Amino acid sequence: MEDSKIKTILQAAKKRFAHYGLAKTAMNDIANDIGMSKASLYYYFKDKDQIFIAVVEQDMDEFVKVIEEVIERPSKASFKLKKYVSLKNSLLTRLINLAKVDKLNATDVFNPVYDDLKRTFNIKEKGLVSKILLSGIEQKEFIRFSVEQYTDLFLIVTGGLRTVALTAPDGLENQDKVNEQTTLFLDIFLKSIRQ
Amino acid sequence: MEDSKIKTILQAAKKRFAHYGLAKTAMNDIANDIGMSKASLYYYFKDKDQIFIAVVEQDMDEFVKVIEEVIERPSKASFKLKKYVSLKNSLLTRLINLAKVDKLNATDVFNPVYDDLKRTFNIKEKGLVSKILLSGIEQKEFIRFSVEQYTDLFLIVTGGLRTVALTAPDGLENQDKVNEQTTLFLDIFLKSIRQ
């Protein structure tokens, strides 16, 4: 019973936050959306930050679940690594609130809620990418190298290029160019660690 | 005579802009700094944007001159490429107005003066880096590859990492980590193009 209430709240909040963002969403809006009294809503969540955190944590769980499924397949580590980049793009098109946390624009940086969530997401991503790299080393597809260092470089470069593509001023043409650069980076990255 | 006046104006403006930025500098400030009437200053420059452009163009000339000197040396292209990154860091510590253009924070993005200068600087950087990569191909140190694509990737990744290092929140520790990542990137970049 309680679980289904929380589920309803999170579903409504997810849409609200995706459309209006954390700053422009009030507890009242969420309560109205599901015909719940404000008092009841406060019974489940202390404030809207707590709801936002729960929404983004759901997004992260989904992100990790989908990537873990790819990791468990018997394919090559190099394939999984490429897949990681394309899947991240498609997942974050759907998981809009997680995408907002991942991107962070100048004003959001000052909100510690975003900051904490971004840190958490970064740790989860590091876990997933290291797992892929380690499996490649274990299966002798890759040489031995510092998995931590390579994971950091992989995430900072592909994440940076993703942000550039999303904020590219000249529209699609520029976006294509950044995607090309991401592919090139993946190629040189893999070339440097392949046996 | 006229040349020396312009030199004096640019010297004073350079300091002003470096300290206070373009937005917080007035034509009056520059005129006062050099004991010139506002009317005389306007005789030489239409507005402060024009002075800023002239100051940053001087910075760019110096940047290009220093790098060209490195390019003309008989050392290896891979050495020159590494040198490019470290020299850019040290040059932009000194060429403060060019550094501001190179970095661009959220508010400056809306100023077309910055935008145009950044574009110009990017074209100059592309010219320098392509020259290094081409010389490496010609001297058979590197394999054949798309110089344009590799130049773009090199500049976007090293530039991106530079920005991350400069804005790293946890101070020096984080900066060291980014420098480490830059070194690692240079290594895998060079590994992928070496003969």
Coordinates of C-alpha atoms in Angstrom, one line a residue:
Chain A
M1 CA 0.0 0.0 0.0
E2 CA 2.6 2.5 1.1
D3 CA 4.9 1.4 -1.8
S4 CA 2.2 2.1 -4.4
K5 CA 1.7 5.6 -3.0
I6 CA 5.4 6.3 -3.3
K7 CA 5.4 4.9 -6.8
T8 CA 2.5 7.2 -7.8
I9 CA 4.3 10.2 -6.3
L10 CA 7.6 9.4 -8.1
Q11 CA 5.8 8.9 -11.4
A12 CA 4.2 12.3 -11.2
A13 CA 7.3 14.0 -9.9
K14 CA 9.4 12.5 -12.6
K15 CA 7.2 14.2 -15.3
R16 CA 7.1 17.5 -13.4
F17 CA 10.9 17.6 -12.9
A18 CA 11.5 16.6 -16.5
H19 CA 9.3 19.4 -17.8
Y20 CA 9.9 22.2 -15.3
G21 CA 13.1 21.3 -13.5
L22 CA 13.8 21.1 -9.8
A23 CA 13.7 24.9 -9.2
K24 CA 10.4 25.5 -10.8
T25 CA 8.6 22.6 -9.2
A26 CA 6.7 23.0 -5.9
M27 CA 5.5 20.3 -3.5
N28 CA 2.0 21.7 -4.3
D29 CA 2.3 20.9 -8.0
I30 CA 3.2 17.3 -7.4
A31 CA 0.4 16.9 -4.8
N32 CA -2.1 18.5 -7.2
D33 CA -1.0 16.2 -10.1
I34 CA -2.0 13.1 -8.2
G35 CA -4.9 14.6 -6.2
M36 CA -3.1 14.2 -2.9
S37 CA -3.2 16.7 -0.1
K38 CA 0.0 18.5 0.6
A39 CA 0.1 17.2 4.1
S40 CA 0.0 13.6 2.9
L41 CA 2.8 14.3 0.4
Y42 CA 4.9 15.6 3.3
Y43 CA 4.2 12.4 5.2
Y44 CA 6.2 10.5 2.5
F45 CA 8.8 13.1 1.6
K46 CA 10.4 15.8 3.7
D47 CA 10.8 18.2 0.8
K48 CA 11.0 18.3 -3.0
D49 CA 14.8 17.7 -2.9
Q50 CA 14.1 14.3 -1.4
I51 CA 11.6 13.5 -4.1
F52 CA 14.1 14.6 -6.8
I53 CA 16.8 12.5 -5.3
A54 CA 14.5 9.5 -5.3
V55 CA 13.5 10.1 -8.9
V56 CA 17.1 10.4 -10.1
E57 CA 18.1 7.3 -8.0
Q58 CA 15.4 5.4 -9.9
D59 CA 16.9 6.7 -13.2
M60 CA 20.3 5.5 -12.1
D61 CA 19.0 2.1 -11.1
E62 CA 17.6 1.7 -14.6
F63 CA 20.8 3.0 -16.2
V64 CA 22.9 0.5 -14.3
K65 CA 20.5 -2.4 -15.0
V66 CA 20.6 -1.8 -18.8
I67 CA 24.4 -1.5 -18.9
E68 CA 24.9 -4.5 -16.6
E69 CA 22.8 -6.6 -19.0
V70 CA 25.3 -5.6 -21.8
I71 CA 28.3 -6.4 -19.6
E72 CA 27.0 -9.9 -18.8
R73 CA 26.8 -10.8 -22.5
P74 CA 29.6 -13.0 -23.9
S75 CA 30.7 -10.3 -26.4
K76 CA 34.1 -8.6 -26.6
A77 CA 35.1 -5.9 -24.1
S78 CA 35.9 -3.5 -27.0
F79 CA 32.3 -4.0 -28.3
K80 CA 30.9 -3.4 -24.8
L81 CA 32.9 -0.2 -24.4
K82 CA 31.5 1.2 -27.7
K83 CA 28.1 0.1 -26.7
Y84 CA 28.5 2.0 -23.4
V85 CA 28.8 5.3 -25.2
S86 CA 25.8 4.8 -27.6
L87 CA 23.6 3.3 -24.8
K88 CA 24.4 6.2 -22.5
N89 CA 23.2 8.6 -25.2
S90 CA 20.0 6.8 -25.8
L91 CA 19.3 6.1 -22.1
L92 CA 19.9 9.8 -21.2
T93 CA 17.4 10.8 -23.9
R94 CA 14.8 8.9 -21.9
L95 CA 16.0 9.4 -18.3
I96 CA 15.6 13.2 -18.5
N97 CA 16.2 14.0 -14.8
L98 CA 19.4 11.9 -14.7
A99 CA 20.5 13.7 -17.9
K100 CA 20.0 17.0 -16.2
V101 CA 22.2 15.9 -13.3
D102 CA 24.8 14.5 -15.7
K103 CA 25.0 17.7 -17.7
L104 CA 24.8 20.4 -15.0
N105 CA 24.6 23.9 -16.3
A106 CA 26.2 26.9 -14.6
T107 CA 23.3 27.7 -12.2
D108 CA 22.7 24.1 -11.1
V109 CA 26.4 23.8 -10.0
F110 CA 25.5 25.7 -6.9
N111 CA 22.8 23.3 -5.9
P112 CA 24.4 20.6 -3.6
V113 CA 21.5 18.2 -4.4
Y114 CA 22.7 18.1 -8.1
D115 CA 26.3 17.9 -7.0
D116 CA 25.8 14.9 -4.7
L117 CA 23.8 13.1 -7.3
K118 CA 26.4 13.8 -10.0
R119 CA 29.1 12.4 -7.7
T120 CA 27.0 9.3 -7.1
F121 CA 26.4 8.8 -10.8
N122 CA 30.1 9.3 -11.6
I123 CA 31.0 6.5 -9.1
K124 CA 28.4 4.2 -10.6
E125 CA 29.7 4.9 -14.1
K126 CA 33.3 4.3 -12.9
G127 CA 32.2 0.9 -11.6
L128 CA 30.6 -0.1 -14.9
V129 CA 33.4 1.0 -17.1
S130 CA 36.1 -0.5 -14.9
K131 CA 34.2 -3.8 -15.0
I132 CA 34.3 -3.7 -18.8
L133 CA 38.0 -2.9 -19.0
L134 CA 38.9 -5.5 -16.3
S135 CA 37.0 -8.2 -18.2
G136 CA 39.0 -7.3 -21.4
I137 CA 42.2 -7.7 -19.5
E138 CA 41.1 -11.0 -17.9
Q139 CA 40.2 -12.4 -21.3
K140 CA 43.5 -11.3 -22.8
E141 CA 41.8 -9.0 -25.3
F142 CA 43.5 -6.0 -23.6
I143 CA 47.1 -5.6 -22.3
R144 CA 47.5 -4.8 -18.6
F145 CA 47.2 -1.1 -17.6
S146 CA 45.9 1.0 -14.8
V147 CA 42.2 0.4 -15.0
E148 CA 41.4 3.4 -12.7
Q149 CA 43.4 5.8 -14.8
Y150 CA 42.0 4.6 -18.1
T151 CA 38.4 4.6 -16.7
D152 CA 38.8 8.2 -15.6
L153 CA 40.2 9.3 -19.0
F154 CA 37.5 7.4 -20.8
L155 CA 34.7 8.9 -18.8
I156 CA 36.0 12.5 -18.8
V157 CA 36.7 12.5 -22.5
T158 CA 33.5 10.8 -23.7
G159 CA 31.4 12.8 -21.1
G160 CA 33.1 16.0 -22.2
L161 CA 32.4 15.3 -25.9
R162 CA 28.8 14.4 -25.1
T163 CA 28.4 17.8 -23.4
V164 CA 30.0 19.6 -26.4
A165 CA 27.6 17.8 -28.8
L166 CA 24.6 18.7 -26.7
T167 CA 25.5 22.4 -26.5
A168 CA 27.0 22.7 -30.0
P169 CA 25.8 26.0 -31.3
D170 CA 25.6 25.2 -35.1
G171 CA 23.0 22.5 -34.6
L172 CA 23.2 19.1 -36.2
E173 CA 26.2 19.6 -38.4
N174 CA 28.4 20.3 -35.4
Q175 CA 26.8 17.4 -33.5
D176 CA 27.8 15.0 -36.3
K177 CA 31.3 16.3 -36.0
V178 CA 31.5 15.7 -32.3
N179 CA 30.1 12.2 -32.8
E180 CA 32.8 11.6 -35.3
Q181 CA 35.4 12.7 -32.7
T182 CA 33.9 10.4 -30.1
T183 CA 34.3 7.5 -32.5
L184 CA 37.8 8.5 -33.3
F185 CA 38.6 8.7 -29.5
L186 CA 37.1 5.3 -29.0
D187 CA 39.3 4.0 -31.8
I188 CA 42.6 5.4 -30.5
F189 CA 41.6 4.4 -26.9
L190 CA 41.1 0.8 -27.9
K191 CA 44.1 0.7 -30.1
S192 CA 46.3 1.7 -27.2
I193 CA 45.1 -1.2 -24.9
R194 CA 44.5 -4.0 -27.4
Q195 CA 46.8 -7.0 -27.2
Chain B
M1 CA 54.5 58.7 -33.4
E2 CA 51.0 57.3 -33.9
D3 CA 52.3 53.8 -33.5
S4 CA 53.8 54.6 -30.1
K5 CA 50.5 56.1 -28.9
I6 CA 48.7 52.9 -29.9
K7 CA 51.3 50.9 -28.1
T8 CA 50.8 52.9 -25.0
I9 CA 47.1 52.5 -25.2
L10 CA 47.3 48.8 -25.7
Q11 CA 49.8 48.3 -22.8
A12 CA 47.5 50.1 -20.4
A13 CA 44.3 48.4 -21.7
K14 CA 46.0 45.0 -21.4
K15 CA 46.5 45.5 -17.7
R16 CA 43.0 46.9 -17.2
F17 CA 41.3 44.1 -19.0
A18 CA 43.4 41.5 -17.3
H19 CA 42.5 42.9 -13.8
Y20 CA 38.9 44.0 -14.3
G21 CA 37.7 42.2 -17.5
L22 CA 36.1 43.7 -20.5
A23 CA 32.7 44.4 -18.9
K24 CA 34.1 46.3 -16.0
T25 CA 36.5 48.4 -18.0
A26 CA 35.4 51.8 -19.4
M27 CA 37.1 53.9 -22.1
N28 CA 37.5 56.5 -19.3
D29 CA 39.6 54.2 -17.2
I30 CA 42.0 53.5 -20.0
A31 CA 42.3 57.2 -20.9
N32 CA 43.0 58.1 -17.2
D33 CA 45.6 55.4 -16.8
I34 CA 47.7 57.0 -19.5
G35 CA 46.8 60.7 -18.9
M36 CA 45.1 60.9 -22.3
S37 CA 41.8 62.7 -23.0
K38 CA 38.8 60.6 -23.7
A39 CA 38.4 62.4 -27.1
S40 CA 42.0 61.4 -28.1
L41 CA 41.4 57.8 -27.1
Y42 CA 38.3 57.7 -29.3
Y43 CA 40.4 59.1 -32.2
Y44 CA 42.4 55.8 -32.1
F45 CA 39.7 53.3 -31.1
K46 CA 36.0 53.4 -31.8
D47 CA 35.1 51.7 -28.6
K48 CA 36.5 49.4 -25.8
D49 CA 35.6 46.3 -27.8
Q50 CA 38.0 47.4 -30.5
I51 CA 40.8 47.9 -27.9
F52 CA 40.1 44.5 -26.4
I53 CA 40.2 42.9 -29.8
A54 CA 43.6 44.6 -30.5
V55 CA 44.9 43.4 -27.1
V56 CA 43.9 39.8 -27.7
E57 CA 45.3 39.8 -31.2
Q58 CA 48.6 40.9 -29.8
D59 CA 48.4 37.9 -27.3
M60 CA 47.6 35.6 -30.2
D61 CA 50.5 36.9 -32.2
E62 CA 52.8 36.1 -29.3
F63 CA 51.3 32.7 -28.8
V64 CA 51.8 31.8 -32.4
K65 CA 55.3 33.2 -32.5
V66 CA 56.4 31.1 -29.5
I67 CA 54.8 27.9 -30.8
E68 CA 56.2 28.5 -34.4
E69 CA 59.7 28.6 -32.8
V70 CA 59.1 25.2 -31.3
I71 CA 57.8 23.8 -34.6
E72 CA 60.8 25.0 -36.5
R73 CA 63.2 23.1 -34.3
P74 CA 64.6 19.9 -35.6
S75 CA 63.0 17.8 -32.8
K76 CA 60.5 15.0 -33.2
A77 CA 56.8 15.7 -33.9
S78 CA 55.8 13.7 -30.9
F79 CA 58.0 15.9 -28.7
K80 CA 56.5 19.1 -30.2
L81 CA 53.0 17.9 -29.6
K82 CA 53.7 17.3 -25.9
K83 CA 55.5 20.7 -25.8
Y84 CA 52.4 22.3 -27.3
V85 CA 50.3 21.3 -24.3
S86 CA 52.8 22.5 -21.7
L87 CA 53.6 25.7 -23.5
K88 CA 49.9 26.5 -24.0
N89 CA 49.5 26.2 -20.2
S90 CA 52.5 28.5 -19.4
L91 CA 51.7 31.0 -22.2
L92 CA 48.0 31.4 -21.1
T93 CA 49.2 32.0 -17.5
R94 CA 50.9 35.1 -18.9
L95 CA 48.5 36.1 -21.7
I96 CA 45.6 36.7 -19.4
N97 CA 43.2 38.2 -21.9
L98 CA 43.7 35.5 -24.4
A99 CA 43.2 33.0 -21.5
K100 CA 39.9 34.6 -20.8
V101 CA 38.8 34.2 -24.4
D102 CA 40.0 30.6 -24.5
K103 CA 38.1 29.7 -21.4
L104 CA 34.8 31.6 -21.8
N105 CA 32.5 31.4 -18.8
A106 CA 28.8 31.2 -19.0
T107 CA 28.1 35.0 -19.2
D108 CA 30.8 35.8 -21.7
V109 CA 29.4 33.3 -24.2
F110 CA 26.7 35.9 -25.0
N111 CA 29.3 38.5 -26.0
P112 CA 30.0 38.2 -29.7
V113 CA 33.4 39.9 -29.3
Y114 CA 34.6 36.9 -27.2
D115 CA 32.9 34.5 -29.6
D116 CA 34.7 35.8 -32.7
L117 CA 38.1 35.9 -30.9
K118 CA 37.6 32.4 -29.7
R119 CA 36.9 31.2 -33.2
T120 CA 40.0 33.0 -34.5
F121 CA 42.1 31.5 -31.8
N122 CA 40.7 28.1 -32.6
I123 CA 41.6 28.5 -36.3
K124 CA 45.2 29.5 -35.3
E125 CA 45.6 26.6 -33.0
K126 CA 44.3 24.2 -35.7
G127 CA 46.9 25.6 -38.0
L128 CA 49.7 25.0 -35.5
V129 CA 48.7 21.5 -34.5
S130 CA 48.1 20.4 -38.1
K131 CA 51.6 21.6 -38.9
I132 CA 53.1 19.5 -36.2
L133 CA 51.1 16.4 -37.2
L134 CA 51.9 16.9 -40.9
S135 CA 55.6 17.2 -40.2
G136 CA 55.4 13.9 -38.3
I137 CA 53.8 12.2 -41.3
E138 CA 56.3 13.6 -43.7
Q139 CA 59.2 12.5 -41.6
K140 CA 57.6 9.0 -41.3
E141 CA 57.5 9.3 -37.6
F142 CA 53.7 9.0 -37.9
I143 CA 51.5 6.8 -40.1
R144 CA 49.1 8.5 -42.6
F145 CA 45.8 9.6 -41.0
S146 CA 43.2 12.4 -41.4
V147 CA 45.1 15.3 -40.0
E148 CA 42.0 17.5 -39.7
Q149 CA 40.1 14.9 -37.7
Y150 CA 43.1 14.2 -35.4
T151 CA 43.8 17.9 -34.9
D152 CA 40.2 18.5 -33.9
L153 CA 40.2 15.6 -31.4
F154 CA 43.5 16.7 -30.0
L155 CA 42.4 20.3 -29.4
I156 CA 39.0 19.5 -28.1
V157 CA 40.3 16.9 -25.6
T158 CA 43.3 18.7 -24.3
G159 CA 41.4 22.0 -24.3
G160 CA 38.5 20.3 -22.4
L161 CA 40.9 18.8 -19.9
R162 CA 42.6 22.2 -19.4
T163 CA 39.2 23.7 -18.6
V164 CA 38.4 20.9 -16.1
A165 CA 41.8 21.4 -14.4
L166 CA 41.3 25.2 -14.2
T167 CA 37.8 24.8 -12.7
A168 CA 38.5 21.7 -10.6
P169 CA 36.7 22.2 -7.3
D170 CA 39.0 20.3 -4.9
G171 CA 42.0 22.4 -5.7
L172 CA 45.5 21.1 -6.5
E173 CA 44.8 17.5 -5.9
N174 CA 42.2 17.4 -8.6
Q175 CA 44.4 19.5 -10.9
D176 CA 47.2 16.9 -10.6
K177 CA 44.7 14.2 -11.5
V178 CA 43.6 16.1 -14.7
N179 CA 47.3 16.7 -15.6
E180 CA 47.8 13.0 -15.3
Q181 CA 44.8 12.4 -17.6
T182 CA 46.2 14.8 -20.1
T183 CA 49.5 12.9 -20.1
L184 CA 47.7 9.6 -20.5
F185 CA 45.7 11.1 -23.4
L186 CA 48.8 12.3 -25.1
D187 CA 50.3 8.8 -24.7
I188 CA 47.4 7.0 -26.3
F189 CA 47.0 9.6 -29.0
L190 CA 50.7 9.3 -30.0
K191 CA 50.6 5.5 -29.7
S192 CA 47.7 5.4 -32.2
I193 CA 49.6 7.4 -34.9
R194 CA 53.2 6.3 -34.4
Q195 CA 54.8 4.2 -37.2

